[in-house]
PDB file of C-alpha atoms in Angstrom:
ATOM      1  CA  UNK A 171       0.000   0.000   0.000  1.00 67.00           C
ATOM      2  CA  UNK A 172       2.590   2.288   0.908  1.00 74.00           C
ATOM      3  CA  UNK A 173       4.402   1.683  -2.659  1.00 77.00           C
ATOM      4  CA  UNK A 174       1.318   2.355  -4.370  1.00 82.00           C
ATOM      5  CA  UNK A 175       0.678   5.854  -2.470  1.00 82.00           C
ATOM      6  CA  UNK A 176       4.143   6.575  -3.321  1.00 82.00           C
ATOM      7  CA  UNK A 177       4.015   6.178  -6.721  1.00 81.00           C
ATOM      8  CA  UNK A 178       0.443   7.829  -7.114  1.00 83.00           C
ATOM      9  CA  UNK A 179       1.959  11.152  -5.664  1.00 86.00           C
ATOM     10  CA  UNK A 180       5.886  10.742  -6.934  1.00 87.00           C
ATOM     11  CA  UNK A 181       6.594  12.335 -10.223  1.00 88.00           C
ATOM     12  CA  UNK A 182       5.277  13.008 -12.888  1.00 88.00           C
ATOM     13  CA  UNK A 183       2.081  10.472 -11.450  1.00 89.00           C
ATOM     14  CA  UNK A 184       1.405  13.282  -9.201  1.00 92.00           C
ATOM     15  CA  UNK A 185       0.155  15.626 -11.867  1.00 93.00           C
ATOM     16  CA  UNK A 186      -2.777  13.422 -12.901  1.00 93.00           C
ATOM     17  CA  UNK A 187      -3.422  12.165  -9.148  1.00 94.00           C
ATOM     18  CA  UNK A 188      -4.288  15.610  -9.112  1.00 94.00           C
ATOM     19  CA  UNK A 189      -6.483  16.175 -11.697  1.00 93.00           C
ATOM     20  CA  UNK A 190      -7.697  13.058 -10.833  1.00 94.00           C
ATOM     21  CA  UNK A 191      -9.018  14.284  -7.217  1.00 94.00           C
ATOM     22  CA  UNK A 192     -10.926  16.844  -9.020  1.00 92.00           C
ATOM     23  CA  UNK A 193     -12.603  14.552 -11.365  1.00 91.00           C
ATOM     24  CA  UNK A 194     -13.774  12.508  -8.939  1.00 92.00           C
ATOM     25  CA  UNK A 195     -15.211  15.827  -6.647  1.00 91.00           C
ATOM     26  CA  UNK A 196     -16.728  16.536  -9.812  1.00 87.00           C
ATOM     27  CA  UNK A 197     -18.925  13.130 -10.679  1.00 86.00           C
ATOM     28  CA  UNK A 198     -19.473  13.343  -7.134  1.00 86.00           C
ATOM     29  CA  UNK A 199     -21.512  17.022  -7.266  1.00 82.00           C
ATOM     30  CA  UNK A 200     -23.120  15.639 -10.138  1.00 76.00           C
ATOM     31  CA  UNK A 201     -24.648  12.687  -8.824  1.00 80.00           C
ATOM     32  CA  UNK A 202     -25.479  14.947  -5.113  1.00 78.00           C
ATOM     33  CA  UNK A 203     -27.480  17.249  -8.027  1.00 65.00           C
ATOM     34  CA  UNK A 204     -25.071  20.109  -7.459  1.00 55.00           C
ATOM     35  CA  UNK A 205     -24.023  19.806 -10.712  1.00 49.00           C
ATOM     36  CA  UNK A 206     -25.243  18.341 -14.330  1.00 48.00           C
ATOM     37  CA  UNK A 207     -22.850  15.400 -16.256  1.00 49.00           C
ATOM     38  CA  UNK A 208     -22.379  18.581 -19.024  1.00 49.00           C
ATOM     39  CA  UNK A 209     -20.879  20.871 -17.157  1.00 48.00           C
ATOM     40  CA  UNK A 210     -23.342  22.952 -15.840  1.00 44.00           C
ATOM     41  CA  UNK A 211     -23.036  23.338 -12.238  1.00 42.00           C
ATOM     42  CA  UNK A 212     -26.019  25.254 -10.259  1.00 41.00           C
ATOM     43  CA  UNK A 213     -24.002  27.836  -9.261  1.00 35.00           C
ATOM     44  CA  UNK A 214     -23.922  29.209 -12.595  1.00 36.00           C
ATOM     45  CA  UNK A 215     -20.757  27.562 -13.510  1.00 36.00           C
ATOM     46  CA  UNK A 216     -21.324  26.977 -17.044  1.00 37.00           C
ATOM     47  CA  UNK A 217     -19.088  24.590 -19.789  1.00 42.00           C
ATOM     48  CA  UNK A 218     -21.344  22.980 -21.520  1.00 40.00           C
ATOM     49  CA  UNK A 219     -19.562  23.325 -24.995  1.00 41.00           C
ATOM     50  CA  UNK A 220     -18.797  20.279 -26.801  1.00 45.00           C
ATOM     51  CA  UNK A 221     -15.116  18.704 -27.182  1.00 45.00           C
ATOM     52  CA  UNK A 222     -15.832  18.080 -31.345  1.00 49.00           C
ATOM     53  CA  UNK A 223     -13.279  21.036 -31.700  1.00 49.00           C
ATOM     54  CA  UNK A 224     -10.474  19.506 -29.740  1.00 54.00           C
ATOM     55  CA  UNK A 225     -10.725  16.298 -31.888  1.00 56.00           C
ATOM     56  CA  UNK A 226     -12.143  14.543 -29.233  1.00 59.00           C
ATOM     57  CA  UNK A 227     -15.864  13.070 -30.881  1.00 57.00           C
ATOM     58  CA  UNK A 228     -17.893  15.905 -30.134  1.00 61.00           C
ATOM     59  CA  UNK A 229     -18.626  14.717 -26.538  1.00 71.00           C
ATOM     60  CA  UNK A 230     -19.342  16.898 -23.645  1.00 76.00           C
ATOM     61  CA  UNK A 231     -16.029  18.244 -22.263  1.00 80.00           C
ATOM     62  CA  UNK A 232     -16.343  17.424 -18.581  1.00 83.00           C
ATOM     63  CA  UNK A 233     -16.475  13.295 -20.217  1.00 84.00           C
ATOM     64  CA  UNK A 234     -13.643  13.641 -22.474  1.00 85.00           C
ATOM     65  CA  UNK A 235     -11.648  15.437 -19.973  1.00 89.00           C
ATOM     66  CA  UNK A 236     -12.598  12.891 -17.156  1.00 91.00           C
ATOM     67  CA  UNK A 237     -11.758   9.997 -19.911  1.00 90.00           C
ATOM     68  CA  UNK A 238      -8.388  11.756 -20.384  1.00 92.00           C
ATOM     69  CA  UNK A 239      -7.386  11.616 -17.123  1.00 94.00           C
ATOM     70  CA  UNK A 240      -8.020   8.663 -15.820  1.00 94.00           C
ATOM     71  CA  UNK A 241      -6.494   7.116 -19.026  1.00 94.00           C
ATOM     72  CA  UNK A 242      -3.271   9.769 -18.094  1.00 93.00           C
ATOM     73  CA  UNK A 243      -3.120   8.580 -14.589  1.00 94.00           C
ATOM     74  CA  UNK A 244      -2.942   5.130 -15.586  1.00 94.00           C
ATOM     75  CA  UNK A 245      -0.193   5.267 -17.681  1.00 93.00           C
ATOM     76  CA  UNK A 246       1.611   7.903 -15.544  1.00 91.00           C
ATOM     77  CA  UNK A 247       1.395   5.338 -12.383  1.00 92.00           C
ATOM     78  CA  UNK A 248       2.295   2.668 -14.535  1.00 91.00           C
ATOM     79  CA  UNK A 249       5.212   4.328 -15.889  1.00 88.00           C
ATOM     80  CA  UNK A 250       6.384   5.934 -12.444  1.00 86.00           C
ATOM     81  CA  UNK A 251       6.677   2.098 -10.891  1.00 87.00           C
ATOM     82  CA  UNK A 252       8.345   0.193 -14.282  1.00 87.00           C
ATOM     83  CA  UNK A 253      10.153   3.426 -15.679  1.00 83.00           C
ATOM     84  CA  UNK A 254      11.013   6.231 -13.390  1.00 82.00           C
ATOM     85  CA  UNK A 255      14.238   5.603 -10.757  1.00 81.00           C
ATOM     86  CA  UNK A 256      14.754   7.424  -8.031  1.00 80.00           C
ATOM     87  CA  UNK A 257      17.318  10.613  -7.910  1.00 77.00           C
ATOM     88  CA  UNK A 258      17.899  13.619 -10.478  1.00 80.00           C
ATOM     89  CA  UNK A 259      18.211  11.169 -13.009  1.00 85.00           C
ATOM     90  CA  UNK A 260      14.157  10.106 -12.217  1.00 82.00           C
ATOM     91  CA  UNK A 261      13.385  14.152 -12.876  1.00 87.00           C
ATOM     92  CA  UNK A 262      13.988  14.155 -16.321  1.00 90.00           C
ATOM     93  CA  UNK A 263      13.028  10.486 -16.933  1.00 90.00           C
ATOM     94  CA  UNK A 264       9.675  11.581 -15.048  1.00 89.00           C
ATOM     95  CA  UNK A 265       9.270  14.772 -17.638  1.00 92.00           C
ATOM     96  CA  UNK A 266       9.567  12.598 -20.750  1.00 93.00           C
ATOM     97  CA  UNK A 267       7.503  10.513 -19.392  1.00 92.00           C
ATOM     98  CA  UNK A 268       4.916  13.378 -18.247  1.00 93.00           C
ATOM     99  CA  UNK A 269       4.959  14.967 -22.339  1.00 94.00           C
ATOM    100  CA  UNK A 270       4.734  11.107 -23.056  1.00 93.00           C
ATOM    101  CA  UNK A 271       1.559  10.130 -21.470  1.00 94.00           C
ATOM    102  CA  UNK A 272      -0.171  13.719 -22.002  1.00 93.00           C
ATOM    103  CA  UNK A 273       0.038  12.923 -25.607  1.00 93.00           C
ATOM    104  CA  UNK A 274      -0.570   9.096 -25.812  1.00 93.00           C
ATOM    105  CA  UNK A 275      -3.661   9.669 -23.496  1.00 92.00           C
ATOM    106  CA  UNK A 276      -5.315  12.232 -25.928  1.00 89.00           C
ATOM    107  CA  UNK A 277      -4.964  10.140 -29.029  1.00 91.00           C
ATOM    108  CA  UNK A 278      -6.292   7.237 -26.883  1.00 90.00           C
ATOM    109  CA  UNK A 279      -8.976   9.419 -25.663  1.00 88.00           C
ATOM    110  CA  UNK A 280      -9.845  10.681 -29.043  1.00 86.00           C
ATOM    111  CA  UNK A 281     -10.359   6.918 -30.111  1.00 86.00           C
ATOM    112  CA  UNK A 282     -12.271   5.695 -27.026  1.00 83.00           C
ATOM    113  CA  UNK A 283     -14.559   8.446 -27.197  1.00 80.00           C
ATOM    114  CA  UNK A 284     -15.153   8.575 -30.976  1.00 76.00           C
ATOM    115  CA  UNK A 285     -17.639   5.477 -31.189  1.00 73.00           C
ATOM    116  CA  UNK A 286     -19.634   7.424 -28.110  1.00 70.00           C
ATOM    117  CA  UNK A 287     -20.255  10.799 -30.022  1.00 62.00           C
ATOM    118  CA  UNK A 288     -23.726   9.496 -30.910  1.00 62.00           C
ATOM    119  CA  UNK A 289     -24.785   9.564 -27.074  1.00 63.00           C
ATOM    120  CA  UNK A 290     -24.265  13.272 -27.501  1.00 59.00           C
ATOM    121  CA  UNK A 291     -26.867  14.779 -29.547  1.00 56.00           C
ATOM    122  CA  UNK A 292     -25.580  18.310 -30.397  1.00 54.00           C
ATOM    123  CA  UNK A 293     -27.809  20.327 -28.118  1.00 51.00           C
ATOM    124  CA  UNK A 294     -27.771  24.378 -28.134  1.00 51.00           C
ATOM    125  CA  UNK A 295     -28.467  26.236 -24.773  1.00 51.00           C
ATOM    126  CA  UNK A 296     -32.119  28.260 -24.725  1.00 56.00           C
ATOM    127  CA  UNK A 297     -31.093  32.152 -25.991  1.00 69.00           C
ATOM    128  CA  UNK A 298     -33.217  35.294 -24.884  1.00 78.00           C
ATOM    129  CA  UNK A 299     -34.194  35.747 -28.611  1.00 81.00           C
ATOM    130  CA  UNK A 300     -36.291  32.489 -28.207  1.00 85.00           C
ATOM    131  CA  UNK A 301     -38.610  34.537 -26.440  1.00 90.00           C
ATOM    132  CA  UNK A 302     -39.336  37.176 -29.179  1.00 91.00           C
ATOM    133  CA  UNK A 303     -42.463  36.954 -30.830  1.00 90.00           C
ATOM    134  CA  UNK A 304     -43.879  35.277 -27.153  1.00 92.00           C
ATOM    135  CA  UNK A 305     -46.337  36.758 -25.156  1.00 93.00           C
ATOM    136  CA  UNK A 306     -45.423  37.907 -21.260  1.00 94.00           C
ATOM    137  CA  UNK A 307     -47.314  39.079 -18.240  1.00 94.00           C
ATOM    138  CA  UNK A 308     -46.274  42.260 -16.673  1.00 95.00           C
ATOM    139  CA  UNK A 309     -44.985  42.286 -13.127  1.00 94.00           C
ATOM    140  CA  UNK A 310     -43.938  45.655 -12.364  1.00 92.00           C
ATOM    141  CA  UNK A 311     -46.886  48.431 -11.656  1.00 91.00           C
ATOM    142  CA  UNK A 312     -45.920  50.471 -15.190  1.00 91.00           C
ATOM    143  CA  UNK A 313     -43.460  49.670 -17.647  1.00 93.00           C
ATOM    144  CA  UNK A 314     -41.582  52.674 -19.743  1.00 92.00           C
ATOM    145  CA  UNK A 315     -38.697  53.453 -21.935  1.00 91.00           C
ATOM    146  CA  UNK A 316     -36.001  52.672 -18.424  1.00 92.00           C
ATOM    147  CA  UNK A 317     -38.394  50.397 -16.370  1.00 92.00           C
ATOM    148  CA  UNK A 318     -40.003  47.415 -16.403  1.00 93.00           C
ATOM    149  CA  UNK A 319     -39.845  43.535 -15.760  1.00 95.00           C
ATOM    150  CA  UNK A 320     -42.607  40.537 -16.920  1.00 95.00           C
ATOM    151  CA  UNK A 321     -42.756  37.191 -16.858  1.00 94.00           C
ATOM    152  CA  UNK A 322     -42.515  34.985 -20.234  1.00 94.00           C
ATOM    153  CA  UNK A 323     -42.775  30.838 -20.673  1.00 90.00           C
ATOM    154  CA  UNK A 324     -41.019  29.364 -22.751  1.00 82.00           C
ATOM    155  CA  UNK A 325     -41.465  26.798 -25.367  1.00 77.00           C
ATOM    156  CA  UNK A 326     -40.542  24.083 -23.305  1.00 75.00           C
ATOM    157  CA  UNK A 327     -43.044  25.668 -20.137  1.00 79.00           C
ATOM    158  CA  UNK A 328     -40.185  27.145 -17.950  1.00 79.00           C
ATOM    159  CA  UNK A 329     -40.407  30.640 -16.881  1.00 85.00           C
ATOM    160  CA  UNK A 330     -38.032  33.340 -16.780  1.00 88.00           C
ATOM    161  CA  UNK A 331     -38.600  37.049 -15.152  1.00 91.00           C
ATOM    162  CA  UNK A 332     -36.814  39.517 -17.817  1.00 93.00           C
ATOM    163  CA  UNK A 333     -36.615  43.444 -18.215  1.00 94.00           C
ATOM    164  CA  UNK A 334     -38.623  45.054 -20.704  1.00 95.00           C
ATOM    165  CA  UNK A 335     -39.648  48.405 -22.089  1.00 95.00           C
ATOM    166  CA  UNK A 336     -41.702  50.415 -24.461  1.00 94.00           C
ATOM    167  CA  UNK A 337     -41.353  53.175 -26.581  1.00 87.00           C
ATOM    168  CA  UNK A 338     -44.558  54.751 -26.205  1.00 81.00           C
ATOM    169  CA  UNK A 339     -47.493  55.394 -23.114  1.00 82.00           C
ATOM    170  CA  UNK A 340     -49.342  52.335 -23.344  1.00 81.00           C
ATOM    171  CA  UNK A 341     -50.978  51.074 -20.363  1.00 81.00           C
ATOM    172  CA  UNK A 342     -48.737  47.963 -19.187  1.00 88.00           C
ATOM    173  CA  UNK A 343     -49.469  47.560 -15.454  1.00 88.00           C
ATOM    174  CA  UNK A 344     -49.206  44.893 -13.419  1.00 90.00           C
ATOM    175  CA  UNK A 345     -50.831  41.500 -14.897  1.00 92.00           C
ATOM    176  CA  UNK A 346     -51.551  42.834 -17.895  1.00 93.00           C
ATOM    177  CA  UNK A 347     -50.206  40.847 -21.005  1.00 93.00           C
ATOM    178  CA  UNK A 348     -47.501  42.219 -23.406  1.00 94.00           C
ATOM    179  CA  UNK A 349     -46.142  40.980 -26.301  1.00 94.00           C
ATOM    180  CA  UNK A 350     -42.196  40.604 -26.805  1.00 94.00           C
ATOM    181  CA  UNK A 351     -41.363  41.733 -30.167  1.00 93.00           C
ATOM    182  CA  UNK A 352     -37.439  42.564 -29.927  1.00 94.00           C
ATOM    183  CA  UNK A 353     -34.464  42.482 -27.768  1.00 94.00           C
ATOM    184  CA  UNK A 354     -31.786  44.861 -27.488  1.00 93.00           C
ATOM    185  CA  UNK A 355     -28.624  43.418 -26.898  1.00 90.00           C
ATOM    186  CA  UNK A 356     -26.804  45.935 -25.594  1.00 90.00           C
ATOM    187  CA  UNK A 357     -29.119  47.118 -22.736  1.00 90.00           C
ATOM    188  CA  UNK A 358     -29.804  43.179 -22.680  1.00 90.00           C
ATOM    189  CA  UNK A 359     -33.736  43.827 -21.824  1.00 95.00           C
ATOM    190  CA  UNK A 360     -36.870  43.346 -24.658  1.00 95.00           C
ATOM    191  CA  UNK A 361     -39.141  45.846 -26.347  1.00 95.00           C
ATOM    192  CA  UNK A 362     -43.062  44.994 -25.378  1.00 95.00           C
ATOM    193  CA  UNK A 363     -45.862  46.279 -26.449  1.00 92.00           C
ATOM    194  CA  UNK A 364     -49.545  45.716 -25.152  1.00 91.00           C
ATOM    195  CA  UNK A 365     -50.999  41.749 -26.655  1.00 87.00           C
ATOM    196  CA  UNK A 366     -54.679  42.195 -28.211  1.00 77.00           C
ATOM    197  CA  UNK A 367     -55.511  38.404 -28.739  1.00 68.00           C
ATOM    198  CA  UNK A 368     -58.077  40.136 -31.750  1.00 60.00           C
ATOM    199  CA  UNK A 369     -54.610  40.301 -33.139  1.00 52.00           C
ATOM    200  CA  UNK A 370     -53.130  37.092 -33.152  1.00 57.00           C
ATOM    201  CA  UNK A 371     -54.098  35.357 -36.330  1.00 48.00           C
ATOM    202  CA  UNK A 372     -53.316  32.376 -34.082  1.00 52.00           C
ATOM    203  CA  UNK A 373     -56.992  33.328 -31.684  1.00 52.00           C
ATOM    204  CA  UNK A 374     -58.516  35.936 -33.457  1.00 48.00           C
ATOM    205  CA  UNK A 375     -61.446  35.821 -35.419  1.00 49.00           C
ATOM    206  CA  UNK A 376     -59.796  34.732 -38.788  1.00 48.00           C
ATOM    207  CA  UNK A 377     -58.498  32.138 -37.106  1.00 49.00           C
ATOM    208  CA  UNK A 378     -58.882  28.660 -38.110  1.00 54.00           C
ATOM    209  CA  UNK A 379     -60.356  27.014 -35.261  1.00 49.00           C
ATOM    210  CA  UNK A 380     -59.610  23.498 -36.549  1.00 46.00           C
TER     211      UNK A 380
END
């Protein structure tokens, strides 16, 4: 046992025992539900691109990073026990073998993840502009060209509480219903404008009722 500890934190093992620890505090938020398998931790850590860019199958990057290292520590600790001596002369035996293993546990990561990219449907995060064209309820007592918050659903039925104004005087009070019909990026809040349903050719009276 004591060999095995010493090899797992002796050079250049030591660098993936690391990053090893972290992977494993990692899986272990996700499956406590403090954080999701892509990344996306609920305190607004988010990484939820995809690996496809890095060569690695297009998988989720907290998989194909956790793949790499636990393929990396296993041939680091291998290597540290068959390959590395003790001394000055184990240093720079321990950094060849560190560049070494980095690179022969991508290319083996790239293959073992490759036949997996299919479990990974390419899936794009909701965006604010989803919401344009939707219809909100006001939750603020007026809205105007610097004020105003409402409440829209999305597609999907989950809710979100974002800023809105107007241009002109229309009455928007409280639990009234606007309609989003832009967003400004740069103030990062959405022009609304009062919702007659008469309107909609989805309910109004041209509409085609079946």
């Amino acid at each position: 046992m004591g060999a095995f500890v010493a090899a797992a934190i002796g050079f250049p093992a030591v660098v993936f025992t690391a990053a090893l620890v972290v992977v494993v505090l990692f899986w272990l938020l996700v499956a406590l539900g403090a954080a999701d398998a892509h990344g996306h931790a609920h305190l607004h850590v988010n990484s939820r691109a995809h690996s496809g860019g890095w060569g690695l199958g297009g998988v989720p990057v907290t998989f194909a990073f956790s793949l790499f290292v636990a393929v990396g520590w296993l041939i680091s600790f291998c290597a540290s026990v068959l390959l590395v001596p003790s001394g000055p002369v184990g240093v720079l035996v321990g950094a060849v073998v560190l560049i070494g293993t980095v690179y022969v546990s991508w290319q083996a990561t790239k293959l073992l993840v490759r036949p997996l990219h299919r479990l990974f449907p390419d899936e794009h995060g909701p965006s604010r502009l989803d919401f344009v064209g939707l219809t909100c309820t006001i939750r603020t007592g007026r809205v105007d060209a610097g004020f105003g918050q409402a409440e829209v659903r999305a597609a999907d039925g989950s809710a979100a509480v974002v800023q809105v104004r107007q241009t002109g005087n229309d009455a928007l009070a409280g639990g009234s219903t606007g309609l989003l019909y832009a967003y400004d990026e740069t103030g990062e809040f959405f022009w609304v404008a009062p919702y007659d349903s008469a309107l909609d050719p989805r309910t109004g009276p041209g509409s085609n009722p079946g």
